[in-house]
CSV table of C-alpha atoms in Angstrom, one decimal:
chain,number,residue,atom,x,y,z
A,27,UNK,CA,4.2,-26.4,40.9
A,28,UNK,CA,2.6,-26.2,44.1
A,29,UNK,CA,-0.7,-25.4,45.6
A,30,UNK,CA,0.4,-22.1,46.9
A,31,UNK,CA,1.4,-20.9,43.2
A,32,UNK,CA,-1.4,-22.5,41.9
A,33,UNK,CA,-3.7,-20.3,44.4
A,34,UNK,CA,-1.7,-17.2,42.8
A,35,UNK,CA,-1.5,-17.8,39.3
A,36,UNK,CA,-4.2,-17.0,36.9
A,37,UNK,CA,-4.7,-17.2,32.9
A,38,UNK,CA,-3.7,-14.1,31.3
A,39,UNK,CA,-5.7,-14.7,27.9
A,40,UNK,CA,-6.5,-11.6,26.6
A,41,UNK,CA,-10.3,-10.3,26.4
A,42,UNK,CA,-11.1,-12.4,29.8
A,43,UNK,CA,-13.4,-9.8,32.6
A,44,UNK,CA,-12.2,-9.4,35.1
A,45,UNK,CA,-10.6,-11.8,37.5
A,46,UNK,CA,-11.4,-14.0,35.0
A,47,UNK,CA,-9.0,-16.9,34.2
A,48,UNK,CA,-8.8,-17.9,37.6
A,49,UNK,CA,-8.7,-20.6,39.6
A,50,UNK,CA,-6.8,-22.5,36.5
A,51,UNK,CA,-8.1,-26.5,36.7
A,52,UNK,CA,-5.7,-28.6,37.0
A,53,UNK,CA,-5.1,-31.7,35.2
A,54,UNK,CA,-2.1,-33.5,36.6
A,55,UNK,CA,-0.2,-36.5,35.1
A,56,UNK,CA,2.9,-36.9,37.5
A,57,UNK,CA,2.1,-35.6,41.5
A,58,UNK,CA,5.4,-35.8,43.9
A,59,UNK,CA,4.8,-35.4,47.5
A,60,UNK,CA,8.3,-34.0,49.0
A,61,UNK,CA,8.9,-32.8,53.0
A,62,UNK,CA,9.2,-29.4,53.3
A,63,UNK,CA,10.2,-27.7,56.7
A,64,UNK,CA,7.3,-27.1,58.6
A,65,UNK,CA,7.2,-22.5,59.5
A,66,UNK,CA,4.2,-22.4,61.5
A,67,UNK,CA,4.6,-18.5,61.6
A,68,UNK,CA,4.8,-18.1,57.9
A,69,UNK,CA,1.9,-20.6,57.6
A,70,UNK,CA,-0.2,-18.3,59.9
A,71,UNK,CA,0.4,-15.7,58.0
A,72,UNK,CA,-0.5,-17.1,54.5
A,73,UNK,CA,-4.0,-18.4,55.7
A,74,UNK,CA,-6.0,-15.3,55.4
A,75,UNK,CA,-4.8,-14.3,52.1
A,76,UNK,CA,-5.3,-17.8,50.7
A,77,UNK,CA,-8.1,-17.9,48.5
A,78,UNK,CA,-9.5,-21.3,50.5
A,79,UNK,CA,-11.7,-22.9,48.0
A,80,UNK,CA,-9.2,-22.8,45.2
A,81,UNK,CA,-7.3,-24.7,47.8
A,82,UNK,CA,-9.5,-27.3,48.9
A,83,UNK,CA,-10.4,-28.2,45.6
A,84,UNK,CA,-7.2,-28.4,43.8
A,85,UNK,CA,-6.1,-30.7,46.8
A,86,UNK,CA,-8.5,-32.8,46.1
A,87,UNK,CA,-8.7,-32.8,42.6
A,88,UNK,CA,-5.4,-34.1,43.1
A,89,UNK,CA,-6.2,-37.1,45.4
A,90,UNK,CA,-5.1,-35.5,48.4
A,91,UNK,CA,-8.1,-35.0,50.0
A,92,UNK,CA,-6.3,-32.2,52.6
A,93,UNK,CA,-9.3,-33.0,55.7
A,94,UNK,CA,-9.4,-29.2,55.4
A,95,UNK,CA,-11.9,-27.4,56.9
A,96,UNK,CA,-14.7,-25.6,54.6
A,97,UNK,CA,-13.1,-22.2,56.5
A,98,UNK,CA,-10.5,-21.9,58.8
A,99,UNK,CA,-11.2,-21.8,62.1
A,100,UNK,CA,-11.6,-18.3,64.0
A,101,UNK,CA,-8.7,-19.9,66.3
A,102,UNK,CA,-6.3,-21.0,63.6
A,103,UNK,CA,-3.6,-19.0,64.6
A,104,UNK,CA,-3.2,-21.5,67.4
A,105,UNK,CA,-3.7,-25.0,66.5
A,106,UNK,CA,-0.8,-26.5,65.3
A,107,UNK,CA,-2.5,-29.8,63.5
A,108,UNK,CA,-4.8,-27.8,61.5
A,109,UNK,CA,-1.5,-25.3,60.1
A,110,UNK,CA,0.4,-28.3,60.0
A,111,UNK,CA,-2.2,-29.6,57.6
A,112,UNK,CA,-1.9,-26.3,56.0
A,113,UNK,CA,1.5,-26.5,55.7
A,114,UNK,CA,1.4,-29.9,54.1
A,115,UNK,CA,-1.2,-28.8,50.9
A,116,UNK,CA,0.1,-25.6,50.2
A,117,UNK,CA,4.2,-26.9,49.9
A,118,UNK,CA,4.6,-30.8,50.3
A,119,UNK,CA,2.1,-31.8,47.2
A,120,UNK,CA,3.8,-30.8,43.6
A,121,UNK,CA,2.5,-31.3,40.2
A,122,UNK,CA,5.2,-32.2,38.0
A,123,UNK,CA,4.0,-33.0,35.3
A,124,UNK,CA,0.5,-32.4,34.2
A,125,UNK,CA,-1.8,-28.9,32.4
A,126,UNK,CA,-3.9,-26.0,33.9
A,127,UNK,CA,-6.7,-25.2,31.9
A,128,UNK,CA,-8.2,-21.3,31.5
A,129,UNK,CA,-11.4,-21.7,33.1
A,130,UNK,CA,-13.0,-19.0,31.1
A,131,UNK,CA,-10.9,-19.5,27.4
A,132,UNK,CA,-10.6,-23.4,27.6
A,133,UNK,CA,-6.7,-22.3,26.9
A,134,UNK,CA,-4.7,-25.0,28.4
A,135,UNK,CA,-0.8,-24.6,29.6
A,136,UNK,CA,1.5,-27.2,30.3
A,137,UNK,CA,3.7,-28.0,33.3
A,138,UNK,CA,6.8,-29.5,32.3
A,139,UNK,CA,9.5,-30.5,35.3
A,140,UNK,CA,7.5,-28.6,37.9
A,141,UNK,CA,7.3,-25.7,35.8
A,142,UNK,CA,3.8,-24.0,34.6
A,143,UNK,CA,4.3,-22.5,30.8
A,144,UNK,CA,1.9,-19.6,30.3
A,145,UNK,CA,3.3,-18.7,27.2
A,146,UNK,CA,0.8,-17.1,25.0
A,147,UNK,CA,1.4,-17.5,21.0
A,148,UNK,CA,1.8,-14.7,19.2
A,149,UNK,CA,-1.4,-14.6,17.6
A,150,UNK,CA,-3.3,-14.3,21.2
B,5,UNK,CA,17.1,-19.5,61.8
B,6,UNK,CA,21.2,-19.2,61.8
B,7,UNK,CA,22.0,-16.0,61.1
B,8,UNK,CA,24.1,-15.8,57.8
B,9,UNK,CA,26.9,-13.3,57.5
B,10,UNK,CA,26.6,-11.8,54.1
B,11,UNK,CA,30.1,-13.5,53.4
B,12,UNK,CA,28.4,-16.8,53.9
B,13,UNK,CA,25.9,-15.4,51.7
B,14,UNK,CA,27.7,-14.3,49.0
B,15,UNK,CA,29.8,-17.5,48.6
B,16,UNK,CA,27.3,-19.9,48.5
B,17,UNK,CA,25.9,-17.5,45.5
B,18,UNK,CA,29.0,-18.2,43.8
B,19,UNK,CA,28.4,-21.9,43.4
B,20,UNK,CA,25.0,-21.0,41.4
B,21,UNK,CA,25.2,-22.0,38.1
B,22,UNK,CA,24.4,-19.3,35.3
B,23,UNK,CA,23.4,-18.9,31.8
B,24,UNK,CA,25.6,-21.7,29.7
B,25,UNK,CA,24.7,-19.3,26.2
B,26,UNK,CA,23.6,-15.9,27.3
B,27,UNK,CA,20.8,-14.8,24.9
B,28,UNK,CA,21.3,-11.3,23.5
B,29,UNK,CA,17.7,-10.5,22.9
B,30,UNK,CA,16.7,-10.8,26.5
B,31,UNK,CA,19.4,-9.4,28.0
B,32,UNK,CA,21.0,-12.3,29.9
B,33,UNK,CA,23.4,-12.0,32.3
B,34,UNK,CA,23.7,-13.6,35.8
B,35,UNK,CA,23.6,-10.9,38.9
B,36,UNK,CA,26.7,-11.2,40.3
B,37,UNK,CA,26.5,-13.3,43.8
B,38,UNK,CA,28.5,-9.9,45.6
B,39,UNK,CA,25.8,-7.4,44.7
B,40,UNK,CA,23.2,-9.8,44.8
B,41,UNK,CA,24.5,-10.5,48.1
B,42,UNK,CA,24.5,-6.9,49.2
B,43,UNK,CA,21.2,-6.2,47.9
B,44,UNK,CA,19.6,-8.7,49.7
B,45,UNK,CA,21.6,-8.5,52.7
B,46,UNK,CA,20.0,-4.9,52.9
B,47,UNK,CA,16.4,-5.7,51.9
B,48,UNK,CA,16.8,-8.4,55.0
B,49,UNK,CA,18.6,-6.5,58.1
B,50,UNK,CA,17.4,-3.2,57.2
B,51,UNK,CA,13.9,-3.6,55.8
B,52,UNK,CA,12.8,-7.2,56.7
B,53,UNK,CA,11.3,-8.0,53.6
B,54,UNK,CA,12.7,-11.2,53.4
B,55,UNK,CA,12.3,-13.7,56.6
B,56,UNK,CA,9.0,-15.3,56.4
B,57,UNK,CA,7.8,-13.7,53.5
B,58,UNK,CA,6.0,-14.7,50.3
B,59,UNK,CA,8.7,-13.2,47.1
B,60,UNK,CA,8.4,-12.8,43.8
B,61,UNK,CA,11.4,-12.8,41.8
B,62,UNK,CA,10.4,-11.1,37.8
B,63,UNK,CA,13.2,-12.3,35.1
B,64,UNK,CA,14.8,-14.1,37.2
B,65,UNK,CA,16.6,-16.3,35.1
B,66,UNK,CA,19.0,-18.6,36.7
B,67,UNK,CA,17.7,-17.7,40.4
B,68,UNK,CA,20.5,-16.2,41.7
B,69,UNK,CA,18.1,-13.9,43.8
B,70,UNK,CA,15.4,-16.2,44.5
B,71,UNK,CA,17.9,-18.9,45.9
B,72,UNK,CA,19.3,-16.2,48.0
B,73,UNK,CA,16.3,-14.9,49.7
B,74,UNK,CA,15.4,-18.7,50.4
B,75,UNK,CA,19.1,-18.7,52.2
B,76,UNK,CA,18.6,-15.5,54.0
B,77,UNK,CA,14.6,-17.0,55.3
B,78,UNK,CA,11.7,-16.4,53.0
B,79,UNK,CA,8.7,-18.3,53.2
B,80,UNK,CA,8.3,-18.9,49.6
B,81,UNK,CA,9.4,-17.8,45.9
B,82,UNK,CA,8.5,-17.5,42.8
B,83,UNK,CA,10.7,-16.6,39.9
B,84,UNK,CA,8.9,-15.9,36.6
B,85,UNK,CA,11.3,-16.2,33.3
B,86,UNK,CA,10.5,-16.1,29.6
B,87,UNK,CA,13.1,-18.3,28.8
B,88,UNK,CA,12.8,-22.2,29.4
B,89,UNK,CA,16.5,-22.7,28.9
B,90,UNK,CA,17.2,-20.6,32.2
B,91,UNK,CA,14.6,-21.9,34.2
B,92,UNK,CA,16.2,-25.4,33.6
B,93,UNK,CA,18.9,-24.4,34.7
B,94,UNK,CA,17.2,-22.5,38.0
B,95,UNK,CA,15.7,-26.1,38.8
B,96,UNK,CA,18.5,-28.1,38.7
B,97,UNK,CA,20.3,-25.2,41.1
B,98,UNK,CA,17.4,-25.5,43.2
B,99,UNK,CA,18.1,-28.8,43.2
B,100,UNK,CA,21.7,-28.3,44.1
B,101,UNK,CA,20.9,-26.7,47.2
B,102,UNK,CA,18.4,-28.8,47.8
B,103,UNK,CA,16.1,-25.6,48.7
B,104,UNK,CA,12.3,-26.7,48.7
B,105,UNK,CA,10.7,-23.7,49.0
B,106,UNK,CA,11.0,-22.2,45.9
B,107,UNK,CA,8.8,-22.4,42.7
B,108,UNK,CA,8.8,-21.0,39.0
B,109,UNK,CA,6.7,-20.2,36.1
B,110,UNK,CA,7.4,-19.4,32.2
B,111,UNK,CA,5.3,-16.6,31.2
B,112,UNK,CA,6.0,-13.5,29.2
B,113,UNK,CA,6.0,-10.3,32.0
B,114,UNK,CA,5.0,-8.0,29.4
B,115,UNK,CA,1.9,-9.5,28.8
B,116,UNK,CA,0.9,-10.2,32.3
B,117,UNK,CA,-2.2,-8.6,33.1
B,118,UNK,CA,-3.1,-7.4,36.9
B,119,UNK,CA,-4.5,-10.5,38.0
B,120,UNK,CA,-1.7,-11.5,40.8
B,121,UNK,CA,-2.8,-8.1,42.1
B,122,UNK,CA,-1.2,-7.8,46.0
B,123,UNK,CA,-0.2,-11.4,45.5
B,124,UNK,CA,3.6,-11.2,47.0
B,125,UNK,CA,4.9,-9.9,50.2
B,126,UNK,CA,8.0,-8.4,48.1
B,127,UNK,CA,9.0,-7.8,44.6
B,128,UNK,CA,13.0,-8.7,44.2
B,129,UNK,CA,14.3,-8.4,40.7
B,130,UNK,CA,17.0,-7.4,38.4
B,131,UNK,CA,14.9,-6.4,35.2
B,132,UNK,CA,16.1,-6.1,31.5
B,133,UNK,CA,17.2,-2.4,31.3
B,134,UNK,CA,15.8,-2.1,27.5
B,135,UNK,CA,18.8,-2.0,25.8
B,136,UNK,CA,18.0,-4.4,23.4
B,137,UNK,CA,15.1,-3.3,21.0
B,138,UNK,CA,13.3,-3.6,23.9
B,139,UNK,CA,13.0,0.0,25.0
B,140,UNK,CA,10.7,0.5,28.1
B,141,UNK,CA,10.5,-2.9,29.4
B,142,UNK,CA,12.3,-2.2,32.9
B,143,UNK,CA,9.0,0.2,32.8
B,144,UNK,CA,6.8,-2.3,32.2
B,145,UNK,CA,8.4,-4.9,34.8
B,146,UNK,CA,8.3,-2.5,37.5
B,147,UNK,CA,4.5,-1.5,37.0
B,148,UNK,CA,3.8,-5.0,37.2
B,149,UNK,CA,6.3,-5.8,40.1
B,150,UNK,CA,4.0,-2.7,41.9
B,151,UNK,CA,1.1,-4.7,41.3
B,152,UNK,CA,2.1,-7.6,42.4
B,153,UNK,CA,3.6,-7.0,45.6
B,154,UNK,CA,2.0,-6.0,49.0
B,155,UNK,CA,4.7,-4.2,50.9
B,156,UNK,CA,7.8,-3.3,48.2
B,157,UNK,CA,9.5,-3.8,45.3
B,158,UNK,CA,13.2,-3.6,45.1
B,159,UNK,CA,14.7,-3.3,41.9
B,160,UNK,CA,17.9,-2.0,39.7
B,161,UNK,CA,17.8,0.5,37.3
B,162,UNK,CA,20.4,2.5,35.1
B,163,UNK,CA,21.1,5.7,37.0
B,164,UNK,CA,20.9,7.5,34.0
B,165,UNK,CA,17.0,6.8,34.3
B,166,UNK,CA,16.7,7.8,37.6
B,167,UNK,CA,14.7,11.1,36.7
B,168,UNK,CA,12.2,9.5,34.5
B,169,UNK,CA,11.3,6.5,36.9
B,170,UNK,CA,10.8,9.2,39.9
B,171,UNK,CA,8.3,10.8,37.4
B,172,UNK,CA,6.6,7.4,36.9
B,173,UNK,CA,6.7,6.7,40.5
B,174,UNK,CA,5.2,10.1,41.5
B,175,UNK,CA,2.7,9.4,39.2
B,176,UNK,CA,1.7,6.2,40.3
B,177,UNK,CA,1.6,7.6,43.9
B,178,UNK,CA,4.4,5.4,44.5
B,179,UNK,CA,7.4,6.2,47.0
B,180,UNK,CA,11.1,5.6,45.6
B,181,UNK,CA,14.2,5.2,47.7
B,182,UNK,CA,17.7,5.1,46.1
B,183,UNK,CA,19.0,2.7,48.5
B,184,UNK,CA,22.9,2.5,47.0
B,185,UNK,CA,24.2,3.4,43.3
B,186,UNK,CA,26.4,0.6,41.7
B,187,UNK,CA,28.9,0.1,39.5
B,188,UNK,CA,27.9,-3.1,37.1
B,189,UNK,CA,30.5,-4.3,35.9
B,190,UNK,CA,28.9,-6.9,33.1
B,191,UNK,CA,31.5,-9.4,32.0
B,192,UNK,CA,32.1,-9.2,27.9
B,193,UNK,CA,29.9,-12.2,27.7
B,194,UNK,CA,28.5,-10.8,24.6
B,195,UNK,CA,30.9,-11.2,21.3
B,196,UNK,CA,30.6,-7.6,20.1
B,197,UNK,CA,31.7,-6.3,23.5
B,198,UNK,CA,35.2,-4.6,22.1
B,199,UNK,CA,36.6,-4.2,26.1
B,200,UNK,CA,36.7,-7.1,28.6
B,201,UNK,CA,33.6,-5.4,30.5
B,202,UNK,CA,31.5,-2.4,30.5
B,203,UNK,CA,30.9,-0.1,33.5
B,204,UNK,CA,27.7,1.2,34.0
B,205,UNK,CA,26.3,2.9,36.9
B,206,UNK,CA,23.3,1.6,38.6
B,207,UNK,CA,20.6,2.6,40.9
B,208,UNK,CA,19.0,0.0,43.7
B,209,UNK,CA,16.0,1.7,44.8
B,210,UNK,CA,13.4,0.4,47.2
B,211,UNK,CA,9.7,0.8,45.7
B,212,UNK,CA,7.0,1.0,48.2
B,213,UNK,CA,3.0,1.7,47.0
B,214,UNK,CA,1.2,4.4,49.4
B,215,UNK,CA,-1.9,3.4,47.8
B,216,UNK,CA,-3.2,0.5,45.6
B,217,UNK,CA,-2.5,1.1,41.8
B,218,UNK,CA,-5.4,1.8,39.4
């Protein structure tokens, strides 16, 4: 799982309010850093619809402390280090192994191989 | 980015691996890599919905759409499956093609609520038609897919529920486009199938939401 699904994905326990179940915490056992071709244009695009907290905090929740900024810069577009750096939390870092955890139910999911399970049983 | 001829396309599809024991219940069959080539061959020269974008792939099993979007340019993917078996198999194609830009996530699509509201560029999927006990659900996987994506969904249907999705889609303020009708021809991968295949014709229609749902 990457950063960039993990800003998208929320819990989908029923009975949360709204936008509730979001951002899932993330508690990770296994953490592969992998190179990922760098798209600066697809990058640019992404930042303003990134919800940037969520993002800064799950990097460094996992012990990639991203040197972030606490907002992007008006000039982002431009500045190739800062999407580079971008780039680098949002695709390179992967929990493989690891669980998210409902912030509002406590419900926690596992990721197996990469791979989130958000499975509810059928009693939920 | 090298521009790939939709032959190119199509036969590096072929060498995706597919479902090893189809399950019945959730209507499990691999979209073959020709119309999956076609269809997004289209949804890339002729809408752009592909290069650079952000895609979400709903039942995507095995990832024959999701690894071919990645081919044809997309930013990033997600394909969201029920079934763990198929996602295992999705990873190791990923792996395969050694494509890095692609993600996944188990989760039941019926019981997603609209919390990845806007979250996609463009929906890309080949839903369960309902066939199975499971009358409704290409409904319910295409309300969800036009939640979930920004600029359009693009999705297959049975023609023979072309009249009742245009309803839907007129009431959800949503504008349809029957981009090509197909013939599926789905292998007699289940045991009861008496012929070798069955025919049945299929709409691709390009979704695209004039306004935000409610």
């Amino acid at each position: 799982m990457k950063l960039l699904t993990h800003n998208l994905l929320s819990s989908h326990v029923p009975g949360l309010r709204p936008g509730g179940g979001f951002p899932l915490k993330i508690e990770a056992a296994e953490v592969r850093v992998r190179p990922v071709p760098f798209n600066a244009a697809f990058v640019s695009r992404l930042v303003p619809r990134l919800r940037w907290d969520v993002l800064r905090e799950a990097a460094e929740s996992l012990g990639h402390p991203s040197e972030l900024p606490p907002e992007p810069a008006p000039d982002y577009e431009g500045d190739e280090e800062f999407l580079r750096r971008v780039h680098h939390v949002l695709l390179e870092v992967e929990v493989l192994e690891g669980v998210l955890q409902c912030p509002d139910s406590g419900r926690r999911f596992p990721i197996s191989k990469g791979i989130p399970n958000m499975l509810l049983s059928e009693d939920e | 980015m090298k521009k790939l001829k939709l032959k190119e396309l199509e036969s590096c599809l072929q060498q995706v691996d597919t479902f090893e024991n189809p399950k019945l219940l959730l209507e499990q069959y691999p979209t073959r890599p020709h119309i999956a080539g076609c269809m997004l061959y289209t949804i890339h020269n002729t809408f752009d919905d592909i290069e650079n974008k952000t895609i979400a792939d709903l039942g995507c099993g095995c990832g024959m759409l999701s690894i071919g979007s990645a081919m044809l340019g997309a930013g990033f993917c997600v394909g969201f499956d029920i079934d763990a078996d198929a996602l295992e198999i999705f990873n190791s194609n990923i792996e395969d093609f050694e494509l890095t830009n692609i993600n996944m996530v188990q989760c039941d699509i019926c019981s997603l609520s609209d919390s990845m509201s806007d979250a996609f560029d463009t929906v890309i999927m080949n839903p369960p038609f309902g066939t199975k006990h499971n009358k409704g659900i290409d409904m319910i996987f295409l309300k969800t897919a036009l939640q979930m994506a920004k600029t359009a969904v693009y999705s297959l249907h049975k023609t023979s529920t072309r009249q009742h999705i245009q309803k839907k889609a007129d009431e959800w303020e949503v504008k349809m486009e029957v981009i090509a009708e197909l013939r599926f021809d789905l292998p007699a991968s289940y045991k009861f199938h008496k012929k070798k295949s069955v025919d049945i014709e299929v709409d691709f229609i390009r979704f695209s939401p004039k306004k935000l749902l409610n």
